[in-house]
PDB file of C-alpha atoms in Angstrom:
ATOM      1  CA  GLY A 529     -64.051 -15.616  16.396  1.00  0.00           C
ATOM      2  CA  ALA A 530     -61.262 -15.498  13.278  1.00  0.00           C
ATOM      3  CA  VAL A 531     -58.066 -14.097  15.564  1.00  0.00           C
ATOM      4  CA  VAL A 532     -54.381 -14.392  14.038  1.00  0.00           C
ATOM      5  CA  SER A 533     -51.913 -13.907  16.417  1.00  0.00           C
ATOM      6  CA  GLN A 534     -48.221 -13.151  15.150  1.00  0.00           C
ATOM      7  CA  HIS A 535     -45.337 -13.231  17.452  1.00  0.00           C
ATOM      8  CA  PRO A 536     -42.684 -11.209  17.068  1.00  0.00           C
ATOM      9  CA  SER A 537     -44.977  -7.558  16.940  1.00  0.00           C
ATOM     10  CA  ARG A 538     -41.347  -6.529  17.017  1.00  0.00           C
ATOM     11  CA  VAL A 539     -37.565  -7.568  16.701  1.00  0.00           C
ATOM     12  CA  ILE A 540     -34.445  -5.898  15.444  1.00  0.00           C
ATOM     13  CA  CYS A 541     -31.681  -8.067  14.539  1.00  0.00           C
ATOM     14  CA  LYS A 542     -27.956  -7.742  12.984  1.00  0.00           C
ATOM     15  CA  SER A 543     -27.289  -8.230   9.506  1.00  0.00           C
ATOM     16  CA  GLY A 544     -26.138 -11.797   8.883  1.00  0.00           C
ATOM     17  CA  THR A 545     -28.984 -13.364  11.529  1.00  0.00           C
ATOM     18  CA  SER A 546     -31.741 -15.214  10.887  1.00  0.00           C
ATOM     19  CA  VAL A 547     -35.143 -13.982  12.621  1.00  0.00           C
ATOM     20  CA  LYS A 548     -38.133 -16.459  13.110  1.00  0.00           C
ATOM     21  CA  ILE A 549     -41.817 -15.013  13.025  1.00  0.00           C
ATOM     22  CA  GLU A 550     -44.495 -17.352  14.396  1.00  0.00           C
ATOM     23  CA  CYS A 551     -48.294 -17.341  12.510  1.00  0.00           C
ATOM     24  CA  ARG A 552     -50.981 -18.469  14.574  1.00  0.00           C
ATOM     25  CA  SER A 553     -54.987 -18.970  14.137  1.00  0.00           C
ATOM     26  CA  LEU A 554     -56.279 -19.050  18.028  1.00  0.00           C
ATOM     27  CA  ASP A 555     -59.639 -20.148  17.002  1.00  0.00           C
ATOM     28  CA  PHE A 556     -60.138 -22.278  14.108  1.00  0.00           C
ATOM     29  CA  GLN A 557     -58.037 -24.282  12.088  1.00  0.00           C
ATOM     30  CA  ALA A 558     -55.718 -22.608   9.339  1.00  0.00           C
ATOM     31  CA  THR A 559     -56.001 -24.865   6.094  1.00  0.00           C
ATOM     32  CA  THR A 560     -54.042 -21.961   4.160  1.00  0.00           C
ATOM     33  CA  MET A 561     -51.677 -19.542   5.260  1.00  0.00           C
ATOM     34  CA  PHE A 562     -50.367 -16.207   3.829  1.00  0.00           C
ATOM     35  CA  TRP A 563     -47.159 -14.948   4.247  1.00  0.00           C
ATOM     36  CA  TYR A 564     -47.193 -10.805   2.695  1.00  0.00           C
ATOM     37  CA  ARG A 565     -44.638  -8.580   2.982  1.00  0.00           C
ATOM     38  CA  GLN A 566     -45.850  -4.593   3.068  1.00  0.00           C
ATOM     39  CA  PHE A 567     -43.439  -1.566   2.243  1.00  0.00           C
ATOM     40  CA  PRO A 568     -44.043   1.945   3.978  1.00  0.00           C
ATOM     41  CA  LYS A 569     -47.414   3.253   2.629  1.00  0.00           C
ATOM     42  CA  GLN A 570     -47.759   0.435   0.492  1.00  0.00           C
ATOM     43  CA  SER A 571     -49.836  -2.446  -0.520  1.00  0.00           C
ATOM     44  CA  LEU A 572     -49.264  -6.088   0.595  1.00  0.00           C
ATOM     45  CA  MET A 573     -47.722  -8.172  -1.542  1.00  0.00           C
ATOM     46  CA  LEU A 574     -48.415 -11.602  -0.764  1.00  0.00           C
ATOM     47  CA  MET A 575     -44.952 -14.045  -1.032  1.00  0.00           C
ATOM     48  CA  ALA A 576     -46.037 -17.515  -0.330  1.00  0.00           C
ATOM     49  CA  THR A 577     -49.176 -19.290   0.231  1.00  0.00           C
ATOM     50  CA  SER A 578     -48.941 -22.657   2.625  1.00  0.00           C
ATOM     51  CA  ASN A 579     -51.036 -25.342   3.280  1.00  0.00           C
ATOM     52  CA  GLU A 580     -50.377 -27.886   6.081  1.00  0.00           C
ATOM     53  CA  GLY A 581     -48.830 -30.457   5.959  1.00  0.00           C
ATOM     54  CA  SER A 582     -47.146 -29.155   1.868  1.00  0.00           C
ATOM     55  CA  LYS A 583     -44.130 -27.563   0.854  1.00  0.00           C
ATOM     56  CA  ALA A 584     -44.899 -23.727   0.248  1.00  0.00           C
ATOM     57  CA  THR A 585     -45.683 -22.075  -2.694  1.00  0.00           C
ATOM     58  CA  TYR A 586     -44.229 -18.956  -3.278  1.00  0.00           C
ATOM     59  CA  GLU A 587     -45.085 -16.266  -5.827  1.00  0.00           C
ATOM     60  CA  GLN A 588     -42.372 -15.046  -8.906  1.00  0.00           C
ATOM     61  CA  GLY A 589     -39.300 -13.305  -7.330  1.00  0.00           C
ATOM     62  CA  VAL A 590     -39.574 -14.778  -3.713  1.00  0.00           C
ATOM     63  CA  GLU A 591     -36.000 -16.608  -2.983  1.00  0.00           C
ATOM     64  CA  LYS A 592     -37.463 -19.454  -1.395  1.00  0.00           C
ATOM     65  CA  ASP A 593     -34.389 -20.013   0.318  1.00  0.00           C
ATOM     66  CA  LYS A 594     -34.075 -16.839   2.033  1.00  0.00           C
ATOM     67  CA  PHE A 595     -37.735 -17.072   3.526  1.00  0.00           C
ATOM     68  CA  LEU A 596     -38.205 -20.110   5.287  1.00  0.00           C
ATOM     69  CA  ILE A 597     -41.917 -21.243   5.541  1.00  0.00           C
ATOM     70  CA  ASN A 598     -43.004 -24.146   7.940  1.00  0.00           C
ATOM     71  CA  HIS A 599     -47.147 -25.180   8.226  1.00  0.00           C
ATOM     72  CA  ALA A 600     -46.320 -27.924  10.561  1.00  0.00           C
ATOM     73  CA  SER A 601     -50.174 -27.633  11.911  1.00  0.00           C
ATOM     74  CA  LEU A 602     -53.894 -26.300  11.291  1.00  0.00           C
ATOM     75  CA  THR A 603     -53.270 -23.430  13.865  1.00  0.00           C
ATOM     76  CA  LEU A 604     -49.435 -22.443  13.336  1.00  0.00           C
ATOM     77  CA  SER A 605     -47.265 -21.491  10.344  1.00  0.00           C
ATOM     78  CA  THR A 606     -43.973 -19.773  11.107  1.00  0.00           C
ATOM     79  CA  LEU A 607     -41.314 -17.626   8.404  1.00  0.00           C
ATOM     80  CA  THR A 608     -37.780 -17.677   8.740  1.00  0.00           C
ATOM     81  CA  VAL A 609     -35.924 -14.743   7.354  1.00  0.00           C
ATOM     82  CA  THR A 610     -32.292 -16.264   6.707  1.00  0.00           C
ATOM     83  CA  SER A 611     -28.987 -14.141   7.158  1.00  0.00           C
ATOM     84  CA  ALA A 612     -31.672 -10.924   7.150  1.00  0.00           C
ATOM     85  CA  HIS A 613     -29.873  -8.133   5.457  1.00  0.00           C
ATOM     86  CA  PRO A 614     -30.811  -4.414   5.935  1.00  0.00           C
ATOM     87  CA  GLU A 615     -33.066  -4.576   2.562  1.00  0.00           C
ATOM     88  CA  ASP A 616     -35.103  -7.273   4.262  1.00  0.00           C
ATOM     89  CA  SER A 617     -36.827  -4.416   6.576  1.00  0.00           C
ATOM     90  CA  SER A 618     -40.163  -4.328   6.743  1.00  0.00           C
ATOM     91  CA  PHE A 619     -43.670  -5.282   8.038  1.00  0.00           C
ATOM     92  CA  TYR A 620     -44.363  -8.937   7.426  1.00  0.00           C
ATOM     93  CA  ILE A 621     -48.042  -9.604   7.453  1.00  0.00           C
ATOM     94  CA  CYS A 622     -49.594 -13.761   8.020  1.00  0.00           C
ATOM     95  CA  SER A 623     -53.538 -14.279   7.488  1.00  0.00           C
ATOM     96  CA  ALA A 624     -55.153 -17.417   7.696  1.00  0.00           C
ATOM     97  CA  SER A 625     -58.040 -18.973   6.430  1.00  0.00           C
ATOM     98  CA  GLY A 626     -60.481 -22.028   7.313  1.00  0.00           C
ATOM     99  CA  GLY A 627     -61.346 -22.475   3.711  1.00  0.00           C
ATOM    100  CA  ALA A 628     -64.189 -20.571   3.015  1.00  0.00           C
ATOM    101  CA  GLY A 629     -63.151 -17.834   1.228  1.00  0.00           C
ATOM    102  CA  THR A 630     -62.287 -15.355   3.856  1.00  0.00           C
ATOM    103  CA  GLN A 631     -58.573 -14.674   5.035  1.00  0.00           C
ATOM    104  CA  TYR A 632     -58.013 -13.510   8.718  1.00  0.00           C
ATOM    105  CA  PHE A 633     -54.896 -11.395   9.149  1.00  0.00           C
ATOM    106  CA  GLY A 634     -52.607 -11.051  11.637  1.00  0.00           C
ATOM    107  CA  PRO A 635     -51.283  -7.998  13.698  1.00  0.00           C
ATOM    108  CA  GLY A 636     -47.865  -8.212  11.260  1.00  0.00           C
ATOM    109  CA  THR A 637     -44.518  -7.962  12.632  1.00  0.00           C
ATOM    110  CA  ARG A 638     -41.971  -4.863  11.958  1.00  0.00           C
ATOM    111  CA  LEU A 639     -38.881  -6.283  11.321  1.00  0.00           C
ATOM    112  CA  THR A 640     -35.419  -4.399  11.734  1.00  0.00           C
ATOM    113  CA  VAL A 641     -32.156  -5.371  10.381  1.00  0.00           C
ATOM    114  CA  LEU A 642     -29.237  -3.370  10.863  1.00  0.00           C
TER     115      LEU A 642
ATOM    116  CA  ALA B   4     -55.615 -13.184 -13.173  1.00  0.00           C
ATOM    117  CA  GLN B   5     -57.711 -10.440 -11.709  1.00  0.00           C
ATOM    118  CA  SER B   6     -57.036  -7.345 -10.166  1.00  0.00           C
ATOM    119  CA  VAL B   7     -58.290  -4.367  -8.058  1.00  0.00           C
ATOM    120  CA  THR B   8     -58.260  -0.508  -8.872  1.00  0.00           C
ATOM    121  CA  GLN B   9     -59.105   2.321  -5.962  1.00  0.00           C
ATOM    122  CA  LEU B  10     -59.734   5.484  -7.225  1.00  0.00           C
ATOM    123  CA  GLY B  11     -57.708   7.965  -5.384  1.00  0.00           C
ATOM    124  CA  SER B  12     -54.885   6.999  -2.869  1.00  0.00           C
ATOM    125  CA  HIS B  13     -55.761   9.680  -0.583  1.00  0.00           C
ATOM    126  CA  VAL B  14     -59.337  11.036  -0.070  1.00  0.00           C
ATOM    127  CA  SER B  15     -60.225  13.620   2.840  1.00  0.00           C
ATOM    128  CA  VAL B  16     -63.720  14.214   4.197  1.00  0.00           C
ATOM    129  CA  SER B  17     -65.073  16.115   7.484  1.00  0.00           C
ATOM    130  CA  GLU B  18     -66.143  14.486  10.382  1.00  0.00           C
ATOM    131  CA  GLY B  19     -69.955  13.436  10.146  1.00  0.00           C
ATOM    132  CA  ALA B  20     -69.877  13.565   6.045  1.00  0.00           C
ATOM    133  CA  LEU B  21     -70.666  10.783   3.762  1.00  0.00           C
ATOM    134  CA  VAL B  22     -67.943   8.824   3.505  1.00  0.00           C
ATOM    135  CA  LEU B  23     -67.005   6.773  -0.230  1.00  0.00           C
ATOM    136  CA  LEU B  24     -64.157   5.175  -1.148  1.00  0.00           C
ATOM    137  CA  ARG B  25     -64.024   4.057  -5.302  1.00  0.00           C
ATOM    138  CA  CYS B  26     -63.171   0.247  -5.906  1.00  0.00           C
ATOM    139  CA  ASN B  27     -63.183  -1.312  -9.397  1.00  0.00           C
ATOM    140  CA  TYR B  28     -62.584  -4.980 -10.073  1.00  0.00           C
ATOM    141  CA  SER B  29     -61.672  -7.069 -13.057  1.00  0.00           C
ATOM    142  CA  SER B  30     -62.417 -10.622 -13.312  1.00  0.00           C
ATOM    143  CA  SER B  31     -63.291 -12.953 -15.673  1.00  0.00           C
ATOM    144  CA  VAL B  32     -65.269 -15.036 -13.246  1.00  0.00           C
ATOM    145  CA  PRO B  33     -67.237 -14.454 -10.652  1.00  0.00           C
ATOM    146  CA  PRO B  34     -65.412 -12.723  -7.868  1.00  0.00           C
ATOM    147  CA  TYR B  35     -65.094 -12.764  -3.648  1.00  0.00           C
ATOM    148  CA  LEU B  36     -64.700  -9.026  -2.846  1.00  0.00           C
ATOM    149  CA  PHE B  37     -63.725  -7.315   0.295  1.00  0.00           C
ATOM    150  CA  TRP B  38     -62.794  -4.554   1.753  1.00  0.00           C
ATOM    151  CA  TYR B  39     -59.538  -4.536   4.840  1.00  0.00           C
ATOM    152  CA  VAL B  40     -58.895  -1.927   7.163  1.00  0.00           C
ATOM    153  CA  GLN B  41     -55.595  -1.111   8.537  1.00  0.00           C
ATOM    154  CA  TYR B  42     -54.489   1.430  11.359  1.00  0.00           C
ATOM    155  CA  PRO B  43     -50.883   2.407  11.417  1.00  0.00           C
ATOM    156  CA  ASN B  44     -48.569  -0.026  12.766  1.00  0.00           C
ATOM    157  CA  GLN B  45     -51.476  -3.132  12.593  1.00  0.00           C
ATOM    158  CA  GLY B  46     -52.435  -5.852  10.271  1.00  0.00           C
ATOM    159  CA  LEU B  47     -55.919  -5.853   8.332  1.00  0.00           C
ATOM    160  CA  GLN B  48     -59.096  -6.378  10.037  1.00  0.00           C
ATOM    161  CA  LEU B  49     -62.079  -7.346   7.999  1.00  0.00           C
ATOM    162  CA  LEU B  50     -64.788  -4.915   7.007  1.00  0.00           C
ATOM    163  CA  LEU B  51     -66.924  -6.676   4.860  1.00  0.00           C
ATOM    164  CA  LYS B  52     -67.044  -8.890   2.305  1.00  0.00           C
ATOM    165  CA  TYR B  53     -69.223  -9.992  -0.670  1.00  0.00           C
ATOM    166  CA  THR B  54     -69.514 -13.757  -2.113  1.00  0.00           C
ATOM    167  CA  THR B  55     -72.637 -14.634  -2.700  1.00  0.00           C
ATOM    168  CA  GLY B  56     -76.857 -13.458  -2.473  1.00  0.00           C
ATOM    169  CA  ALA B  57     -77.199 -10.093  -1.338  1.00  0.00           C
ATOM    170  CA  THR B  58     -75.791  -7.266  -3.233  1.00  0.00           C
ATOM    171  CA  LEU B  59     -75.654  -4.731  -0.733  1.00  0.00           C
ATOM    172  CA  VAL B  60     -73.466  -5.747   1.648  1.00  0.00           C
ATOM    173  CA  LYS B  61     -73.394  -4.644   5.386  1.00  0.00           C
ATOM    174  CA  GLY B  62     -70.085  -5.284   8.036  1.00  0.00           C
ATOM    175  CA  ILE B  63     -68.806  -3.459  10.677  1.00  0.00           C
ATOM    176  CA  ASN B  64     -68.151   0.244  12.103  1.00  0.00           C
ATOM    177  CA  GLY B  65     -71.480   1.304   9.918  1.00  0.00           C
ATOM    178  CA  PHE B  66     -69.734   0.297   6.539  1.00  0.00           C
ATOM    179  CA  GLU B  67     -71.519  -1.090   3.809  1.00  0.00           C
ATOM    180  CA  ALA B  68     -70.767  -1.749   0.179  1.00  0.00           C
ATOM    181  CA  GLU B  69     -72.868  -2.854  -2.954  1.00  0.00           C
ATOM    182  CA  PHE B  70     -71.569  -5.050  -5.421  1.00  0.00           C
ATOM    183  CA  LYS B  71     -73.194  -3.765  -9.136  1.00  0.00           C
ATOM    184  CA  LYS B  72     -71.411  -6.220 -11.676  1.00  0.00           C
ATOM    185  CA  SER B  73     -72.693  -4.367 -14.848  1.00  0.00           C
ATOM    186  CA  GLU B  74     -69.671  -1.866 -13.502  1.00  0.00           C
ATOM    187  CA  THR B  75     -67.225  -4.134 -12.072  1.00  0.00           C
ATOM    188  CA  SER B  76     -67.729  -1.881  -9.009  1.00  0.00           C
ATOM    189  CA  PHE B  77     -67.305  -2.266  -5.270  1.00  0.00           C
ATOM    190  CA  HIS B  78     -67.401   1.083  -3.421  1.00  0.00           C
ATOM    191  CA  LEU B  79     -67.703   1.654   0.341  1.00  0.00           C
ATOM    192  CA  THR B  80     -69.368   3.878   2.078  1.00  0.00           C
ATOM    193  CA  LYS B  81     -70.725   4.809   5.470  1.00  0.00           C
ATOM    194  CA  PRO B  82     -72.963   8.429   5.731  1.00  0.00           C
ATOM    195  CA  SER B  83     -71.284   9.859   8.851  1.00  0.00           C
ATOM    196  CA  ALA B  84     -67.611   9.861   9.344  1.00  0.00           C
ATOM    197  CA  HIS B  85     -65.839   9.702  12.427  1.00  0.00           C
ATOM    198  CA  MET B  86     -62.624  10.652  13.472  1.00  0.00           C
ATOM    199  CA  SER B  87     -62.048   7.023  14.540  1.00  0.00           C
ATOM    200  CA  ASP B  88     -62.525   5.645  10.317  1.00  0.00           C
ATOM    201  CA  ALA B  89     -59.605   7.488   9.432  1.00  0.00           C
ATOM    202  CA  ALA B  90     -57.049   4.867   8.632  1.00  0.00           C
ATOM    203  CA  GLU B  91     -55.520   2.814   5.751  1.00  0.00           C
ATOM    204  CA  TYR B  92     -58.480   0.738   3.469  1.00  0.00           C
ATOM    205  CA  PHE B  93     -57.640  -1.876   1.235  1.00  0.00           C
ATOM    206  CA  CYS B  94     -60.384  -3.238  -1.159  1.00  0.00           C
ATOM    207  CA  ALA B  95     -59.327  -6.763  -2.318  1.00  0.00           C
ATOM    208  CA  VAL B  96     -60.489 -10.056  -4.911  1.00  0.00           C
ATOM    209  CA  SER B  97     -60.203 -13.409  -4.911  1.00  0.00           C
ATOM    210  CA  VAL B  98     -61.586 -15.812  -7.250  1.00  0.00           C
ATOM    211  CA  GLY B  99     -62.720 -19.094  -7.851  1.00  0.00           C
ATOM    212  CA  GLY B 100     -62.350 -20.207  -3.959  1.00  0.00           C
ATOM    213  CA  GLY B 101     -58.649 -20.762  -4.082  1.00  0.00           C
ATOM    214  CA  ASN B 102     -58.543 -17.461  -0.956  1.00  0.00           C
ATOM    215  CA  LYS B 103     -55.643 -16.024  -2.774  1.00  0.00           C
ATOM    216  CA  LEU B 104     -56.733 -12.129  -2.139  1.00  0.00           C
ATOM    217  CA  THR B 105     -55.271  -9.769  -5.154  1.00  0.00           C
ATOM    218  CA  PHE B 106     -55.548  -6.393  -3.440  1.00  0.00           C
ATOM    219  CA  GLY B 107     -55.999  -2.977  -4.144  1.00  0.00           C
ATOM    220  CA  THR B 108     -53.474   0.139  -3.805  1.00  0.00           C
ATOM    221  CA  GLY B 109     -55.198   1.225  -1.120  1.00  0.00           C
ATOM    222  CA  THR B 110     -56.617   4.274   0.152  1.00  0.00           C
ATOM    223  CA  GLN B 111     -55.767   6.815   2.835  1.00  0.00           C
ATOM    224  CA  LEU B 112     -59.094   8.035   4.753  1.00  0.00           C
ATOM    225  CA  LYS B 113     -58.602  11.659   6.337  1.00  0.00           C
ATOM    226  CA  VAL B 114     -61.326  12.623   8.886  1.00  0.00           C
ATOM    227  CA  GLU B 115     -61.064  16.390   9.487  1.00  0.00           C
ATOM    228  CA  LEU B 116     -63.037  18.582  12.164  1.00  0.00           C
TER     229      LEU B 116
END
């Protein structure tokens, strides 16, 4: 149980375009979803926390207008990187929690902006 | 605020040897503690967690960890390393039931023949 999927697993886009990443909890209802960014050989950096039906809470230094997060249902959250630039290239990982204090992570999305 | 320190960014062991990955935490309230494993280009997989109760926690793939409040530690061990254990390991803490995790910087485990 507790499976989280992400789509796409890998995306390459041109600078200036927007990219949407989906995160789904497949076998449980996720009251809270989290979005992380991970640079090569580094730890995970929390970008934002989203609760179903509410606005996301962004961590300090994360641009909310650039990283749009929507948590429309208890099984789906989306992260849209708007007007992507090469410096946005990274590994983006989502996680989902059913409220019991444990986060279950998706497989990640490798974003490359040319 | 809580924090996690993982001593040793790289650990190398021989196949069949004991694995010990160190994690110390700082928290003003009783913490929830987690160990996750990450294989290259993949997300994180939960190995084990401590919330309350028994301080020795057993996880998947033969790993276990012991919560020691007096030492503020939650070290991860496995009696006998296998080649498939080579990966990045992250210790994490959450407090107050808020689900927000604070991660350590990770330990890369290498298993040699």
